[in-house]
Coordinates of C-alpha atoms and ligand atoms in Angstrom, one line a residue:
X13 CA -32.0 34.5 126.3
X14 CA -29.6 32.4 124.5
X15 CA -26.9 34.3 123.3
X16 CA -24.9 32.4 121.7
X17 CA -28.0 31.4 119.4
X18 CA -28.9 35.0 118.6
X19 CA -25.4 35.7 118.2
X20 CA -24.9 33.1 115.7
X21 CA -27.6 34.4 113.8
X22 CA -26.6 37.8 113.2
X23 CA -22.6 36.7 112.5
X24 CA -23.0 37.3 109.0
X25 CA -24.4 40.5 109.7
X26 CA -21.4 41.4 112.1
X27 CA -19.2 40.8 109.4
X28 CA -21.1 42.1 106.8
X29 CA -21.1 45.5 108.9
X30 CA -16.9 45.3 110.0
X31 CA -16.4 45.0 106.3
X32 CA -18.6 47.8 105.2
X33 CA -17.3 50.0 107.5
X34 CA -13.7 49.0 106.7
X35 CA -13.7 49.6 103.4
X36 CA -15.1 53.3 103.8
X37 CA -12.7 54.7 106.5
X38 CA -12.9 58.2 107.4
X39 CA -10.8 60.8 109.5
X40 CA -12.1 62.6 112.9
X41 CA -14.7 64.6 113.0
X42 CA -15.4 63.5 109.2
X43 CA -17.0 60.4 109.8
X44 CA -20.3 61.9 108.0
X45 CA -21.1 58.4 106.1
X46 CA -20.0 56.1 109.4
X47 CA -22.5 58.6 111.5
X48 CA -25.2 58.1 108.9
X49 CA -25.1 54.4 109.1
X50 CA -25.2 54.2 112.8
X51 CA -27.7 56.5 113.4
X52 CA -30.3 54.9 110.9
X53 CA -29.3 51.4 112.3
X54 CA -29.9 52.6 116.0
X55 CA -33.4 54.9 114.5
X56 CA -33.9 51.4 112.6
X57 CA -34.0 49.4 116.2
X58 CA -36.7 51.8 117.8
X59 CA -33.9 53.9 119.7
X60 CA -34.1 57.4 120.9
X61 CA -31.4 58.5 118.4
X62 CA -29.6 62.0 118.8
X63 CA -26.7 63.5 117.5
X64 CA -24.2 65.3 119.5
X65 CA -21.5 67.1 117.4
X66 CA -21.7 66.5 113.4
X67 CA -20.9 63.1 113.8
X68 CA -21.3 61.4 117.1
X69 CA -24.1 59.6 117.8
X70 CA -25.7 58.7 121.5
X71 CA -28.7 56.2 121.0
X72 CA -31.2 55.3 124.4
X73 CA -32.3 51.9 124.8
X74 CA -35.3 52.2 128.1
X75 CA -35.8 48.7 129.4
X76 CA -39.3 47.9 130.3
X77 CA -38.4 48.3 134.2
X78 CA -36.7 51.1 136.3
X79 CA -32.6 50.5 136.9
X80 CA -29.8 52.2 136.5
X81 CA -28.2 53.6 133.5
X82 CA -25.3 52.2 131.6
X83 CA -23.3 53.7 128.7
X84 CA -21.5 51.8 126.2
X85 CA -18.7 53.4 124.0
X86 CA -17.4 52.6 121.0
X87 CA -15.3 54.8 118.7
X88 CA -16.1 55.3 115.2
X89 CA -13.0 57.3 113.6
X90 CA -10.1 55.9 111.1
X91 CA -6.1 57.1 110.7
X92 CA -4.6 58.6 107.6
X93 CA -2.9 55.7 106.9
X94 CA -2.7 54.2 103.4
X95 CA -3.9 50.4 103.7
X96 CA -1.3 48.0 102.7
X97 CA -3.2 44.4 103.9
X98 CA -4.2 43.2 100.6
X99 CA -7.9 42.7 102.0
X100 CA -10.6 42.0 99.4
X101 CA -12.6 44.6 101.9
X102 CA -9.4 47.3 101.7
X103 CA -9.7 50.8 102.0
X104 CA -11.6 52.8 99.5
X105 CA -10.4 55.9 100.1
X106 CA -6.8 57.0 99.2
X107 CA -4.6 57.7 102.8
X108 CA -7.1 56.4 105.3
X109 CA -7.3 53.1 107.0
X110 CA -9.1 51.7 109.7
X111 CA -5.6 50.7 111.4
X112 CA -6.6 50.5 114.9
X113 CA -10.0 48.6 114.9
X114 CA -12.9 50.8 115.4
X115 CA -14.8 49.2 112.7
X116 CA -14.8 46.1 114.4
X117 CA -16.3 48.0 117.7
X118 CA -19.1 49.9 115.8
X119 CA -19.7 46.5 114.2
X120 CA -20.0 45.0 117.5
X121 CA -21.8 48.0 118.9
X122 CA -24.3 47.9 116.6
X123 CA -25.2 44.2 117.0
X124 CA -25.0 44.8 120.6
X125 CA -27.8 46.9 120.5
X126 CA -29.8 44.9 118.0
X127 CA -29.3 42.2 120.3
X128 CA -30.2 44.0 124.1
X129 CA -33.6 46.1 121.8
X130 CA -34.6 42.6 121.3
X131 CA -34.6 41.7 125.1
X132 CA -35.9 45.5 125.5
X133 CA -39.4 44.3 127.8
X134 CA -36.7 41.8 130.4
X135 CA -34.3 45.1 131.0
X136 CA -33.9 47.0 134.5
X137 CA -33.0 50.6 133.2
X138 CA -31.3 52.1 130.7
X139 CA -28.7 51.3 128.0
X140 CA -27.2 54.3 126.1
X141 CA -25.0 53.4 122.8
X142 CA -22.3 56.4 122.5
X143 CA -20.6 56.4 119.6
X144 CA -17.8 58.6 119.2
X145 CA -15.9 60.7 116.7
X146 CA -12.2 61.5 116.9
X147 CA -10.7 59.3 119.3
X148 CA -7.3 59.5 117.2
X149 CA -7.3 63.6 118.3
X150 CA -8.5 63.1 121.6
X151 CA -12.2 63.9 120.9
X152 CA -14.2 62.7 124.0
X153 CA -13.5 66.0 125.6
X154 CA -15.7 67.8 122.9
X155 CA -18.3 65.4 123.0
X156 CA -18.4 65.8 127.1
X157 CA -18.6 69.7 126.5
X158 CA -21.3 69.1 124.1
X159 CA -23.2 67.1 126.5
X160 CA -23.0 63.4 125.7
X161 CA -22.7 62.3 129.3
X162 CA -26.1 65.2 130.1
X163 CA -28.9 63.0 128.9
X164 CA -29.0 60.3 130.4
X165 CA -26.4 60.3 132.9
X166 CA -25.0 57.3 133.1
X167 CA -24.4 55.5 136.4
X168 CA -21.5 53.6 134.8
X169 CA -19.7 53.7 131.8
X170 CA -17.9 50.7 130.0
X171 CA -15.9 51.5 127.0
X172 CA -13.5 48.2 124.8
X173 CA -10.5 47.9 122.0
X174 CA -9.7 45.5 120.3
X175 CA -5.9 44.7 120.6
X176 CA -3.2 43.5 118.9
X177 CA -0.8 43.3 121.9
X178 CA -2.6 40.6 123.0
X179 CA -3.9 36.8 121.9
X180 CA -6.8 36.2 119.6
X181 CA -9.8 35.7 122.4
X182 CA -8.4 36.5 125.2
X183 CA -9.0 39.9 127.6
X184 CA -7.0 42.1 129.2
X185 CA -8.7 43.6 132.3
X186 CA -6.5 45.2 135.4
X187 CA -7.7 47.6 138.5
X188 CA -6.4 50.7 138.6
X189 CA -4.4 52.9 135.5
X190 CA -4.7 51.1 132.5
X191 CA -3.3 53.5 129.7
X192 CA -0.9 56.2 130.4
X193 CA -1.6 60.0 130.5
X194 CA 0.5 61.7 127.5
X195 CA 1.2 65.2 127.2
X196 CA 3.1 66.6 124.1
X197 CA 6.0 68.9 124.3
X198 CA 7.8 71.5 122.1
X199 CA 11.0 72.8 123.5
X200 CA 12.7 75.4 121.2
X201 CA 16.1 76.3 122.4
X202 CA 17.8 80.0 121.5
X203 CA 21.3 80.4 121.4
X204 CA 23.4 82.7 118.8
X205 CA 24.2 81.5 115.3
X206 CA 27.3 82.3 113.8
X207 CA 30.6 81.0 111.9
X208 CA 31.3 77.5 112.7
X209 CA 34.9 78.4 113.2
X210 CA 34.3 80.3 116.2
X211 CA 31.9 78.7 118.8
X212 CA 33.2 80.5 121.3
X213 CA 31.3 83.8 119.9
X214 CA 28.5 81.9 119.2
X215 CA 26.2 80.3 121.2
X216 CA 25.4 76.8 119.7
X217 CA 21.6 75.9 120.3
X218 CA 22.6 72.3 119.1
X219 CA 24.8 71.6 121.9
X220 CA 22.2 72.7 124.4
X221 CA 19.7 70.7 123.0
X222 CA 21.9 67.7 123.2
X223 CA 22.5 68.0 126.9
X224 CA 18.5 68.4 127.5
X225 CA 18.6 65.2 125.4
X226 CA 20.8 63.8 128.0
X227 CA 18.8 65.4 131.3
X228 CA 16.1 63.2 130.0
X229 CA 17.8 60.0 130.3
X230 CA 19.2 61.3 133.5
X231 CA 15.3 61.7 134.8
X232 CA 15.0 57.8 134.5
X233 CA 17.8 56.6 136.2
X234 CA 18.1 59.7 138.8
X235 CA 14.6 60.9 139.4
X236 CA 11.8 58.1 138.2
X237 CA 10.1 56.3 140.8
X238 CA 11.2 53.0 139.1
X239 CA 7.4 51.5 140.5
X240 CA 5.8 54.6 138.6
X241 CA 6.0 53.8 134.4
X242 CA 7.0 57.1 132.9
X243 CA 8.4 57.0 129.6
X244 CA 9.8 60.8 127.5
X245 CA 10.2 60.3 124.0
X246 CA 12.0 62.3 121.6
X247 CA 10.5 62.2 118.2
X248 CA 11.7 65.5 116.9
X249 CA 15.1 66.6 116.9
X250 CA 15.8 69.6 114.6
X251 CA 18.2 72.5 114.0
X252 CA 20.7 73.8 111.9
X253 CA 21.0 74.0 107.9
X254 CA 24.3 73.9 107.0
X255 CA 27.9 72.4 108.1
X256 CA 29.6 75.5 108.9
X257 CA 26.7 78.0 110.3
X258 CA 25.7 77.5 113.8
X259 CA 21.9 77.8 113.9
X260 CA 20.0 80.4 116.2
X261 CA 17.6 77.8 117.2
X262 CA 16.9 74.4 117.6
X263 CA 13.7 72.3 118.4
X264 CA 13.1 69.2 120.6
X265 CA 9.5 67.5 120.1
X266 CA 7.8 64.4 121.8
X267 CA 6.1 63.0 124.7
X268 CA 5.7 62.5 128.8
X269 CA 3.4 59.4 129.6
X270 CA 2.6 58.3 132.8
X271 CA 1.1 55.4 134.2
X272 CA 0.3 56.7 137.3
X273 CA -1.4 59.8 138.9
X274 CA 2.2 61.7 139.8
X275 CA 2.6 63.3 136.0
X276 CA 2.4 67.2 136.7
X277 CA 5.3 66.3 139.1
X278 CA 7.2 64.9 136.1
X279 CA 6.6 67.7 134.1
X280 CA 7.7 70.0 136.6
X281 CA 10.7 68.2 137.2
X282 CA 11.5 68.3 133.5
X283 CA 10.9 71.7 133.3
X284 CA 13.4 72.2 136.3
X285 CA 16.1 70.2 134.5
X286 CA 15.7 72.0 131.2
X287 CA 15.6 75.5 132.9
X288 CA 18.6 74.2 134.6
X289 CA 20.7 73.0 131.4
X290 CA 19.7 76.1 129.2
X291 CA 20.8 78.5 131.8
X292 CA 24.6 76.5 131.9
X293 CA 24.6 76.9 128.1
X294 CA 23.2 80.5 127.8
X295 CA 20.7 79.9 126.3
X296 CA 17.0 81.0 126.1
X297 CA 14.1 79.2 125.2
X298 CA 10.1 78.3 125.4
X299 CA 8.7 75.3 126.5
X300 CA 5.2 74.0 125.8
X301 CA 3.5 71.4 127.1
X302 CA -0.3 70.1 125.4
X303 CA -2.5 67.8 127.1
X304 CA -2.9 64.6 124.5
X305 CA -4.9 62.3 126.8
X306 CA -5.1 62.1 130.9
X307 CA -4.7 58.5 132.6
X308 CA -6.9 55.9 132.0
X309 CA -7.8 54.6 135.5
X310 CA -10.4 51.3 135.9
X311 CA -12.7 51.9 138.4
X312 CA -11.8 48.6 140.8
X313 CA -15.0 47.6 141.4
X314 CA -15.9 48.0 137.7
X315 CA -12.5 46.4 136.6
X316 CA -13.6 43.3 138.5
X317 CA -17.0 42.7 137.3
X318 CA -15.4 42.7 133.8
X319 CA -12.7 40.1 135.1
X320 CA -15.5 37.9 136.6
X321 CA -17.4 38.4 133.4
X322 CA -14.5 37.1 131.1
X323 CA -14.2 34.4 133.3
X324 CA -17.9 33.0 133.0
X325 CA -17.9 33.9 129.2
X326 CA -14.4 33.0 127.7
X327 CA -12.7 31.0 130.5
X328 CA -10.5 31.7 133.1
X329 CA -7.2 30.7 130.7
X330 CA -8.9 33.7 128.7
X331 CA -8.5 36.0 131.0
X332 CA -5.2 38.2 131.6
X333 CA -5.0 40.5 134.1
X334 CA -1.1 41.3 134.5
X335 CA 1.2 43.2 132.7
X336 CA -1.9 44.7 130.7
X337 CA -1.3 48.5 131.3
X338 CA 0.1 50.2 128.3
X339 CA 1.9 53.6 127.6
X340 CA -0.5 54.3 124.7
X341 CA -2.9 57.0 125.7
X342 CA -7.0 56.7 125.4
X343 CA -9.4 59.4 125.4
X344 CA -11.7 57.0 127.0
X345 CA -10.1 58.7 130.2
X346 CA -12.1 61.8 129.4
X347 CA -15.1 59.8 130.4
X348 CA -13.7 57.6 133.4
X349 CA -12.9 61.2 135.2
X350 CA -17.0 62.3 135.7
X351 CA -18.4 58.9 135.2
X352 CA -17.0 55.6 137.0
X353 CA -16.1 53.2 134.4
X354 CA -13.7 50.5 133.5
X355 CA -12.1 50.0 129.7
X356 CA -10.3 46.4 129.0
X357 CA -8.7 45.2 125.8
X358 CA -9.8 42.2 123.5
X359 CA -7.2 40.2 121.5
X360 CA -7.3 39.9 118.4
X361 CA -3.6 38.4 117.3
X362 CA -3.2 36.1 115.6
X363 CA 0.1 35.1 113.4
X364 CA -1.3 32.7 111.3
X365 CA -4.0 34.7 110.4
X366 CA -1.5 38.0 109.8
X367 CA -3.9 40.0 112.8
X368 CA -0.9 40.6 115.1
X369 CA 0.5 43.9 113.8
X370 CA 0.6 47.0 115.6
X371 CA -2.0 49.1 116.0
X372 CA -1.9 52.3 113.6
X373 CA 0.6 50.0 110.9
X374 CA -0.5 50.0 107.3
X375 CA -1.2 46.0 107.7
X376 CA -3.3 46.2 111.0
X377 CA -6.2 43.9 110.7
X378 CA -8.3 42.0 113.4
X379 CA -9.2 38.6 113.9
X380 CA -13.1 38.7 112.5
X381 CA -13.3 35.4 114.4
X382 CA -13.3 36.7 117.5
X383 CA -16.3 39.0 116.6
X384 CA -19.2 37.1 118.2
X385 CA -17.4 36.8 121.3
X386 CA -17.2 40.2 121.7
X387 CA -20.3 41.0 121.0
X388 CA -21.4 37.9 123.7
X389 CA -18.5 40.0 126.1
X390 CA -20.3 43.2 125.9
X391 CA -24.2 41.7 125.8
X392 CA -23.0 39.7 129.6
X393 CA -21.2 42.7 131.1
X394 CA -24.9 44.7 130.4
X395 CA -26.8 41.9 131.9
X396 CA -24.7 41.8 134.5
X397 CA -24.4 45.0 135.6
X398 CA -28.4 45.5 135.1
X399 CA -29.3 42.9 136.7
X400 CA -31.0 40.6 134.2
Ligands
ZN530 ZN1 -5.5 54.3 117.5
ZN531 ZN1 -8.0 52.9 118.8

């Protein structure tokens, strides 16, 4: 096979398909005209093509010899973001954006599998394309429940992002947690509203909510296992109307992500200290906590073979395997928790080009150049883990 060859060939293709798919963005569990595309490109190719939910799409690949099953994952969904880049490809429709990237991997996907059909006769096992709806919303859980890792099983599953933290052309790749777990909270706080010229007959929800405010600094210096990333975000901070009332409630919203395996002990701790302070200030209240995504954690073994593979492919200068974990979460985990698996970022800044914004901005766009060595990343870690 010469890769690079092929892969020249179908660049224009690559591109043609990014653009395509950029310009028609579409929101989870929505992506009705992205779904339609893929799954007549994969029926196009000869693949065994099935649906699972409305909109994802799993396509089989059967090599010509027995082997071992590998899945490959891309996402497929875009953010309702309104596109400020200026691109001659922009967003069609009003408030959505591809702002994180997943055209460029269903692009790449798709080429991948033009690319590994091709070779179909020279492949030990079984490649399976799984293209998924909703990553923004967590949605690999539904697609597990509806049976996406059933038929085939895979033996291992591989799963990319493009990434805007990092250099144009260069991988990230580490063992162990990658992306953090992140679990959203909701604390509402009850005291007793009144005037504000008498807080002393009134309990003042506000002044709780400030102390909980302060437990949570108090957990990182205090409690946090400084070796153990955890990061609590406040993003919501509400109550009270007016000057001189003193509210009956106020509201504390955000986030506990952990890179590391120790996170219902953080919760639990949290929920000790904000028990504690509420019950110093009188006060009542309700706490909730909603699983957004659980740790992403490479598979060693996998990680390496994606290390070694980046090496061979892009270079060893291209290859950066510290400080790659992030606190972003990645439903990706969903996946990594039946099926062993390894997930590793491909840069895509670059300042000159105006490709280094962050992921989910209104001017988040990927280096297209970087494309066909993406598609030459993912097409090497197959043969490689095949065996071909
Ligand atoms: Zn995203
Ligand atoms: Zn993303």
């Amino acid at each position: 096979m010469d890769l690079k060859k092929e892969i020249a060939a179908l660049t224009p293709e690559l591109i043609e398909l990014r653009r395509d798919f950029h310009r028609h963005p579409e929101i989870g569990k929505q992506e009705f005209r992205t779904a339609q595309i893929i799954e007549d490109y994969l029926n196009n190719l000869g693949l065994d093509v099935h649906r699972c939910l409305e909109t994802g799409i799993i396509g089989v690949l059967k090599g010509g010899r027995p082997g071992k099953t590998l899945m490959l994952r891309s996402d497929i969904d875009a953010l309702p973001v309104e596109e400020m880049t200026g691109l001659p490809f922009a967003s069609e429709n009003p408030g959505l954006m591809h702002a994180c990237g997943h055209d460029g991997h269903m692009s790449v996907m798709l080429i991948v599998a033009k690319i590994l059909t091709a070779h179909r006769d020279e492949i030990p096992g079984t490649i399976v394309f799984l293209f998924q709806p909703n990553e923004e919303d967590a949605g690999a859980e539904d697609m597990i429940q509806a049976g996406a890792l059933d038929n085939p099983k895979p033996d291992v599953i591989l799963g990319m992002h493009l990434w805007s933290y990092l250099p144009s052309g260069s991988i990230g790749i580490i063992p162990g947690p990658i992306m953090a777990s992140s679990y959203y909270f909701k604390l509402t706080i009850t005291g007793q509203g009144g005037h504000g010229g008498a807080p002393h007959a009134c309990i003042n929800p506000i002044d709780c909510g400030v102390h909980v405010w302060q437990a949570f600094q108090a957990y990182h210096t205090l409690e946090n296992n400084s070796l153990h990333p955890t990061t609590i975000t406040v993003g919501k901070f509400q109550g009270g109307q007016y000057n001189i009332v003193i509210p009956d409630t106020c509201v504390l919203e955000g986030s506990v992500r952990c890179l590391h395996n120790d996170d219902e002990q953080v919760r639990n701790r949290l929920a000790e200290m904000i028990d504690g302070v509420c019950k110093t200030y009188r006060c009542t209240y309700e706490l909730e906590f909603k699983c957004g995504n659980t740790l992403l954690d490479n598979d060693p073994q996998i990680a390496e073979m994606i290390r070694e593979t980046g090496v061979e492919v892009l270079g060893a200068d291209k290859v950066i395997s510290k400080d790659v974990g992030v606190m972003i979460g990645e439903d990706f985990a969903e996946f990594t928790r039946r099926v062993p698996g390894a997930f590793y970022f491909f840069g895509v800044a670059d300042e000159a080009k105006g490709t280094h914004y962050e992921h989910h901005n209104n001017r988040f766009n990927i280096d297209e150049d970087v494309l066909p060595s993406v598609v030459e990343m993912q097409v090497s870690l197959a043969k490689k883990y095949l065996g071909f």
